[in-house]
Coordinates of N, CA and C in Angstrom, one line a residue:
X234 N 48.5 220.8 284.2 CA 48.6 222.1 284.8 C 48.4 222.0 286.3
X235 N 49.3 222.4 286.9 CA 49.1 222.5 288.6 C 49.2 223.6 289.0
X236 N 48.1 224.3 289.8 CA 48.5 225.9 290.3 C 48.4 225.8 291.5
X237 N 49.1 227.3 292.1 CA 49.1 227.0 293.4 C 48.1 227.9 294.2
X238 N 47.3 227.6 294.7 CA 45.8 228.5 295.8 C 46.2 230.0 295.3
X239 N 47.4 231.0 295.3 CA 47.4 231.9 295.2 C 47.2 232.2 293.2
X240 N 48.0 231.1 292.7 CA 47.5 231.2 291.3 C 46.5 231.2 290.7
X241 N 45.7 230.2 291.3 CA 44.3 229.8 291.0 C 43.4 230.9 291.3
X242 N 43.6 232.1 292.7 CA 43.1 233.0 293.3 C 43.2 233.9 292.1
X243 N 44.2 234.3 291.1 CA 44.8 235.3 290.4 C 44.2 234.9 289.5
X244 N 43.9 233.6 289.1 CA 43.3 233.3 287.5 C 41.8 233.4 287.8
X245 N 41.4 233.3 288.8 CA 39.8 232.9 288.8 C 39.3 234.3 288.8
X246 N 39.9 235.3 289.7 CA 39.2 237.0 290.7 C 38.7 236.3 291.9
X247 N 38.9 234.9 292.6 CA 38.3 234.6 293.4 C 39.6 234.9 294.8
X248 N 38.9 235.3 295.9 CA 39.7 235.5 297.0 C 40.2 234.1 297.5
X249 N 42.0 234.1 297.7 CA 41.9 233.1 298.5 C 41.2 232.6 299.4
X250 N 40.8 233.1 300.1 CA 40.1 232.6 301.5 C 38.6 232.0 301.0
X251 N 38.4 232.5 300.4 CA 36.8 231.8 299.2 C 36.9 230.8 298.7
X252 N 38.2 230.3 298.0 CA 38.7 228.9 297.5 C 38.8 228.2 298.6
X253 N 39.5 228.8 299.7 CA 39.5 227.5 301.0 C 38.1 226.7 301.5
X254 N 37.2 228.2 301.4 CA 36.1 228.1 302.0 C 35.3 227.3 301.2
X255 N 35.0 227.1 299.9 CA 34.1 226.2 298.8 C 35.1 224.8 298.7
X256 N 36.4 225.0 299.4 CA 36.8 223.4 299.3 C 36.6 223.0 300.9
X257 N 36.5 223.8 301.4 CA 36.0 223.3 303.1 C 34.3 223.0 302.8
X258 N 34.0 223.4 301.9 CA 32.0 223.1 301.9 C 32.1 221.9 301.2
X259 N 32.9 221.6 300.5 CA 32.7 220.4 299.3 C 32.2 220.7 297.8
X260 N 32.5 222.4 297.8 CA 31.9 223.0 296.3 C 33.0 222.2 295.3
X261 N 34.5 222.6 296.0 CA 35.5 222.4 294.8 C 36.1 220.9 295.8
X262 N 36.7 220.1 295.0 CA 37.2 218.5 295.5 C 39.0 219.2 295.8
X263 N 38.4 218.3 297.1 CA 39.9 219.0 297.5 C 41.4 218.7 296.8
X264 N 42.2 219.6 296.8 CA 43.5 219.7 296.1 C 44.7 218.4 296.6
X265 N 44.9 218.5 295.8 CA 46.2 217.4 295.6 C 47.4 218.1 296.9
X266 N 48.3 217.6 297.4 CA 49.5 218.5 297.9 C 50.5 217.8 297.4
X267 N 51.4 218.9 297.4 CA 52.8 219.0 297.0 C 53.5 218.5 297.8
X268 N 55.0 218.1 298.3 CA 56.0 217.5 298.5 C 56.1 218.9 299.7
X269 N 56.3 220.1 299.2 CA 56.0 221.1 300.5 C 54.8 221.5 301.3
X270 N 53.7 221.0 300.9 CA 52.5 220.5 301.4 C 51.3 221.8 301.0
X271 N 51.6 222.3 299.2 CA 50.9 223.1 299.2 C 49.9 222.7 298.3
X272 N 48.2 223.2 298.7 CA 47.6 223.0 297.8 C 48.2 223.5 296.3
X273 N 47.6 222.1 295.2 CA 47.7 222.2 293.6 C 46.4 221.7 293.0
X274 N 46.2 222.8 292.6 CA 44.9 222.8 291.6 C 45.0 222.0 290.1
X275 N 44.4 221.6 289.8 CA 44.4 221.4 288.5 C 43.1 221.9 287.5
X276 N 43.1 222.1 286.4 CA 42.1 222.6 285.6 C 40.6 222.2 285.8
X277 N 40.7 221.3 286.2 CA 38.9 220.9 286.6 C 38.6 221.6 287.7
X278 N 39.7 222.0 288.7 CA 39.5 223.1 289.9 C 39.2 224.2 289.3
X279 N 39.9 225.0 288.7 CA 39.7 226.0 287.7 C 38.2 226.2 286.9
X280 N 37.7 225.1 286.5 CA 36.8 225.2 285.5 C 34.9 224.9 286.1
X281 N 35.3 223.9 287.5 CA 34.0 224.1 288.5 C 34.0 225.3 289.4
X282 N 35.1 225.9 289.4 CA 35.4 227.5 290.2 C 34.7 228.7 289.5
X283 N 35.1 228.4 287.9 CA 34.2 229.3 287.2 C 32.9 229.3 286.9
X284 N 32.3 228.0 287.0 CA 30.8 227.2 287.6 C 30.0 227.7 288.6
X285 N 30.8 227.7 289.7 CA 30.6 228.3 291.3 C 30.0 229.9 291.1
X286 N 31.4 230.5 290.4 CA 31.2 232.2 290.6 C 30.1 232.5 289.5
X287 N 29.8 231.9 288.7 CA 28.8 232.0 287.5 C 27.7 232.0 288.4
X288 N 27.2 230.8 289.2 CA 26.1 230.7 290.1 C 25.9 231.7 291.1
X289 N 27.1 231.9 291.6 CA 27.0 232.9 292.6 C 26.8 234.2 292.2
X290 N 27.0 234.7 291.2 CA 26.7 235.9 290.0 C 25.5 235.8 290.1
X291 N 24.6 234.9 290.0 CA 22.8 234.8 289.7 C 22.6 234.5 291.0
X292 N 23.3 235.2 291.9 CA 22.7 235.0 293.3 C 21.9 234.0 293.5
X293 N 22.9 232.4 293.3 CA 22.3 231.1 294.0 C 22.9 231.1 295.1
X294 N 22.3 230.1 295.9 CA 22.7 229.9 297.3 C 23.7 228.8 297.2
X295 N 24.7 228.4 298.4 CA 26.0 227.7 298.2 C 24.8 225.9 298.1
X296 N 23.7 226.2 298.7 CA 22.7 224.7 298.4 C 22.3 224.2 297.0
X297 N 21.8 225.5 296.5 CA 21.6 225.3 295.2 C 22.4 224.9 294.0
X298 N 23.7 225.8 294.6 CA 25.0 225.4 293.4 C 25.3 224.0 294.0
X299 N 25.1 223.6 295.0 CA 25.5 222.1 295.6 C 24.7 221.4 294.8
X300 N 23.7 221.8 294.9 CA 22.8 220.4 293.7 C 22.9 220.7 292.3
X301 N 23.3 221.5 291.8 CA 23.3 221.7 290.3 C 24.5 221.1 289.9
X302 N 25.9 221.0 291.0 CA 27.2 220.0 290.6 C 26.6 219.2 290.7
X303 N 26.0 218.3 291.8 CA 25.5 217.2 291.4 C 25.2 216.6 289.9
X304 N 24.5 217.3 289.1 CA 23.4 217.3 288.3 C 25.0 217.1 287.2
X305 N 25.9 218.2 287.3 CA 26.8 218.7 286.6 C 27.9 217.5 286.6
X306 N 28.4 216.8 287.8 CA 28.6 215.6 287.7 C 28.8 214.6 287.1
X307 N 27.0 214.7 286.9 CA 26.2 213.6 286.4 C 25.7 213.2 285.1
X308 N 26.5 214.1 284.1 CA 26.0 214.4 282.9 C 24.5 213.4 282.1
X309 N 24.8 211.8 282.6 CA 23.5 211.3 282.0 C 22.3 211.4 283.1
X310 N 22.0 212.1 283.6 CA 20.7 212.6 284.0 C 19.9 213.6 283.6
X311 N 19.1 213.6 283.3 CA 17.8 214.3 282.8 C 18.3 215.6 283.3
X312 N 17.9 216.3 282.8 CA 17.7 217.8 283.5 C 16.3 218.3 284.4
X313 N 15.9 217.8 284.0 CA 14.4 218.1 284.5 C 14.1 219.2 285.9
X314 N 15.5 218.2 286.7 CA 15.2 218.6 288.4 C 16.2 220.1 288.3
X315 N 17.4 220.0 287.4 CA 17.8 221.2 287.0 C 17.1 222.3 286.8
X316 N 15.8 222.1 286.0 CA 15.1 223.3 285.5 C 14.4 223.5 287.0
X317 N 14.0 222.7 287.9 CA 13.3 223.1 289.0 C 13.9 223.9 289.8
X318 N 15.2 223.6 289.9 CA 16.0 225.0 290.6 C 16.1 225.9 290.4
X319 N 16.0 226.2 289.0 CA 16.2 227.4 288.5 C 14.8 227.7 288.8
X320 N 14.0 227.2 288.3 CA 12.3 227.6 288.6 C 12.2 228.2 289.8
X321 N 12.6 227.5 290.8 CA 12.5 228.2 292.1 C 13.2 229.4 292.3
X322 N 14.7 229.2 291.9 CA 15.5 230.5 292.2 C 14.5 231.6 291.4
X323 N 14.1 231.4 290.3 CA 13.8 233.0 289.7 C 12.8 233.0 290.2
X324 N 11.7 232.1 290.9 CA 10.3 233.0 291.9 C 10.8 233.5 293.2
X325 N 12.1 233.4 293.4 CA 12.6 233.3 295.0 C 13.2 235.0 294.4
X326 N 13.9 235.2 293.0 CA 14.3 236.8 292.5 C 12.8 237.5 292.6
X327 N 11.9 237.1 292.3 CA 10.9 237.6 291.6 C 10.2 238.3 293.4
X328 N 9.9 237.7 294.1 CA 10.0 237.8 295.5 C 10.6 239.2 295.8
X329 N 11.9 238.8 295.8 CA 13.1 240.1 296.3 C 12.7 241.2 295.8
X330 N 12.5 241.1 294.1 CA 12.7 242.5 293.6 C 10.9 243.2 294.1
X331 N 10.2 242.1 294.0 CA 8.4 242.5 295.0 C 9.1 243.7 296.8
X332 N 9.6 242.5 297.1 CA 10.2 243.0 298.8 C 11.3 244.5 298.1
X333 N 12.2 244.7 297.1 CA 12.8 245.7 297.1 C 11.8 247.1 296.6
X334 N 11.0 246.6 295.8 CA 10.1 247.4 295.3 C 9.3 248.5 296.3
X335 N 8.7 247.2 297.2 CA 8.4 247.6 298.5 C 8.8 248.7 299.4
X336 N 10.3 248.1 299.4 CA 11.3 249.0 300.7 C 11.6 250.2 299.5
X337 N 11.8 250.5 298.5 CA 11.6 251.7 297.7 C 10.9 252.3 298.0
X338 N 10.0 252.3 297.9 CA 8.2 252.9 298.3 C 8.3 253.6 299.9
X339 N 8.8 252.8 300.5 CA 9.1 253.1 302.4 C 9.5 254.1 302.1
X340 N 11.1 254.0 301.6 CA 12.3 254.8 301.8 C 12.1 256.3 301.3
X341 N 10.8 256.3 299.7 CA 10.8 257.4 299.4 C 9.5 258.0 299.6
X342 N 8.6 257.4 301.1 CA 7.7 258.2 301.6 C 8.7 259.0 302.6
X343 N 9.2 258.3 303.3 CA 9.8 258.7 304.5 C 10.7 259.8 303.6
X344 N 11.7 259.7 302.5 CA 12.5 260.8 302.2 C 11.5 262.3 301.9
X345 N 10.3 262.0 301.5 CA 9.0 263.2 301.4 C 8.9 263.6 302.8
X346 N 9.4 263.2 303.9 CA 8.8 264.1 305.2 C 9.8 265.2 305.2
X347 N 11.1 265.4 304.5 CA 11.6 266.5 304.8 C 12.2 267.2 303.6
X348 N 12.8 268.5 303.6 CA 12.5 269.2 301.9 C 13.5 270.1 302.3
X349 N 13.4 270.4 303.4 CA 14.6 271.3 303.9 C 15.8 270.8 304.6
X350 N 16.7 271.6 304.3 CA 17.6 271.8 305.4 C 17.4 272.4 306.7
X351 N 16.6 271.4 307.4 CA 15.9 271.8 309.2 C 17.4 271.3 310.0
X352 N 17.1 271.7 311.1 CA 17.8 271.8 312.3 C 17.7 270.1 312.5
X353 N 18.1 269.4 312.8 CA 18.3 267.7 313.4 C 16.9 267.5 314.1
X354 N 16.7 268.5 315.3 CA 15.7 268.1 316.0 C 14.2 268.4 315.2
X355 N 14.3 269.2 314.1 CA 13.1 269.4 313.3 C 12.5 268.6 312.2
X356 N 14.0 267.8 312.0 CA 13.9 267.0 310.4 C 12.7 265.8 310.7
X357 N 11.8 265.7 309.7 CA 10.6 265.0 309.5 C 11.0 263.4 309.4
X358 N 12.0 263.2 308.7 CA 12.8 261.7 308.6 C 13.4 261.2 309.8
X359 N 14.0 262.4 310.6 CA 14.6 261.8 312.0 C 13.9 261.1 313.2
X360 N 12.4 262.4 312.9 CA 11.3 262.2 313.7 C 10.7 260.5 313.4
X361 N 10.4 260.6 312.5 CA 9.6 259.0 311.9 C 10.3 257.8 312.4
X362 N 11.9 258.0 312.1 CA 12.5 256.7 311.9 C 13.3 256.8 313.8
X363 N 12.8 257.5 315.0 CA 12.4 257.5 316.2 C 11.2 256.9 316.8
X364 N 9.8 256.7 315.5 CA 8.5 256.4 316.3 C 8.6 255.0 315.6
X365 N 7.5 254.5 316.1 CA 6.8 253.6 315.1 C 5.7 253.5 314.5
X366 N 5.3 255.2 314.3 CA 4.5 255.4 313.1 C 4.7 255.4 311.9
X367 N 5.8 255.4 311.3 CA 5.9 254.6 309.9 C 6.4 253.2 309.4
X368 N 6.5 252.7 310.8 CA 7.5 251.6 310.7 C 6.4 250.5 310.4
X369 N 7.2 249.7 309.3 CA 6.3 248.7 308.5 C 6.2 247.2 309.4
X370 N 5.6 247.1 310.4 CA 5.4 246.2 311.3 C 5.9 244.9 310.8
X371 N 4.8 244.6 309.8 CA 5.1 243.2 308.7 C 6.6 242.9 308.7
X372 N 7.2 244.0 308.3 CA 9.1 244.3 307.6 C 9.7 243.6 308.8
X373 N 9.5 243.8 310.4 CA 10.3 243.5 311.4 C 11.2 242.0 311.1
X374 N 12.3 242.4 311.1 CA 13.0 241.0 311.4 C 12.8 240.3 310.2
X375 N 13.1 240.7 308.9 CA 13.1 240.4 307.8 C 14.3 240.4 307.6
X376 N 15.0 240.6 308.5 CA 17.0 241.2 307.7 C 17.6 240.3 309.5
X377 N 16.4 239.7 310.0 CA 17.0 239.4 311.6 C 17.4 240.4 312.6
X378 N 17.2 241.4 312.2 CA 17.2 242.4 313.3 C 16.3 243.2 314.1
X379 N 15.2 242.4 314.2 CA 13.3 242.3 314.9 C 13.9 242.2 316.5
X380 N 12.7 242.7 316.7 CA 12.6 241.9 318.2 C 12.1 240.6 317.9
X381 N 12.2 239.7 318.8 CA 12.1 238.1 318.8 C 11.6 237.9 320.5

C-alpha cells in the first residue's frame, strides 16, 4: 500500500502539515518518493501515526512519545523504563488538574465580586482584574506571560 501525504492526512484525521511536522521531528521515518517526487507512505507510516495521535490524545509530550518509539522499536526490551514514563506523565496530569483546580477556585472568587448587571466602571470583576489585589502572585508567568 502506498498513500499519498494527502491520503494518509484523510485516513489518519491528522492535518497535513502535522504529518510533515512529526516527519521533520523524526516521529514518523521519512517517506519514500515517487518518480514525481511525492511523498508515499506505507502502512507502518499509518500505524506509528495512529501511535503518535494515541499519545498525543493522553497529552504526552512530542519527548515522551520519542522515547516510548524507541521502546516500541525495540520490542525485546523490558518495559520497565516504559512504565516510568507513564509514571511520570500521570504525576505531571495529576499536577495540572492540582494547578486547574486552583485556577477554578480564582476564577469563581473573582466571578462572586459581581451579581449584577453594573455599569463597566462599577463591575467588581473589572475592578480586581485592574489591581493586584487578587492577583495570585505565585500564578505569574506560569503560562509565560509574567513579568521577567
Amino acid at each position: 500500500m502506498e498513500l499519498k501525504i494527502g491520503e494518509l492526512a484523510k485516513r489518519s484525521g491528522c492535518q497535513v502539515e502535522t504529518i510533515r511536522f512529526y516527519e521533520k521531528e523524526g516521529l514518523l521515518p521519512p517517506a519514500i518518493r515517487s518518480q514525481g517526487n511525492y511523498r508515499l507512505y506505507g502502512e507502518s507510516h499509518a500505524e506509528r501515526l495512529l501511535f503518535i495521535r494515541h499519545c498525543r490524545s493522553l497529552d504526552m509530550t512530542l519527548h515522551e512519545i520519542r522515547q516510548l518509539l524507541l521502546f516500541k522499536d525495540a520490542p525485546q526490551e523490558t518495559c520497565t523504563e516504559v512504565n516510568q514514563i507513564l509514571d511520570k506523565h500521570i504525576d505531571h496530569v495529576a499536577h495540572r488538574i492540582h494547578e486547574l483546580t486552583e485556577l477554578q477556585k480564582q476564577l469563581m472568587q473573582l466571578r462572586s465580586l459581581c451579581h449584577n448587571s453594573n455599569a463597566g466602571k462599577d463591575c467588581g470583576i473589572l475592578h480586581n482584574l485592574a489591581t493586584t489585589e487578587g492577583m495570585p502572585i505565585k500564578k505569574l508567568g506560569s503560562h509565560g506571560e509574567g513579568c521577567h
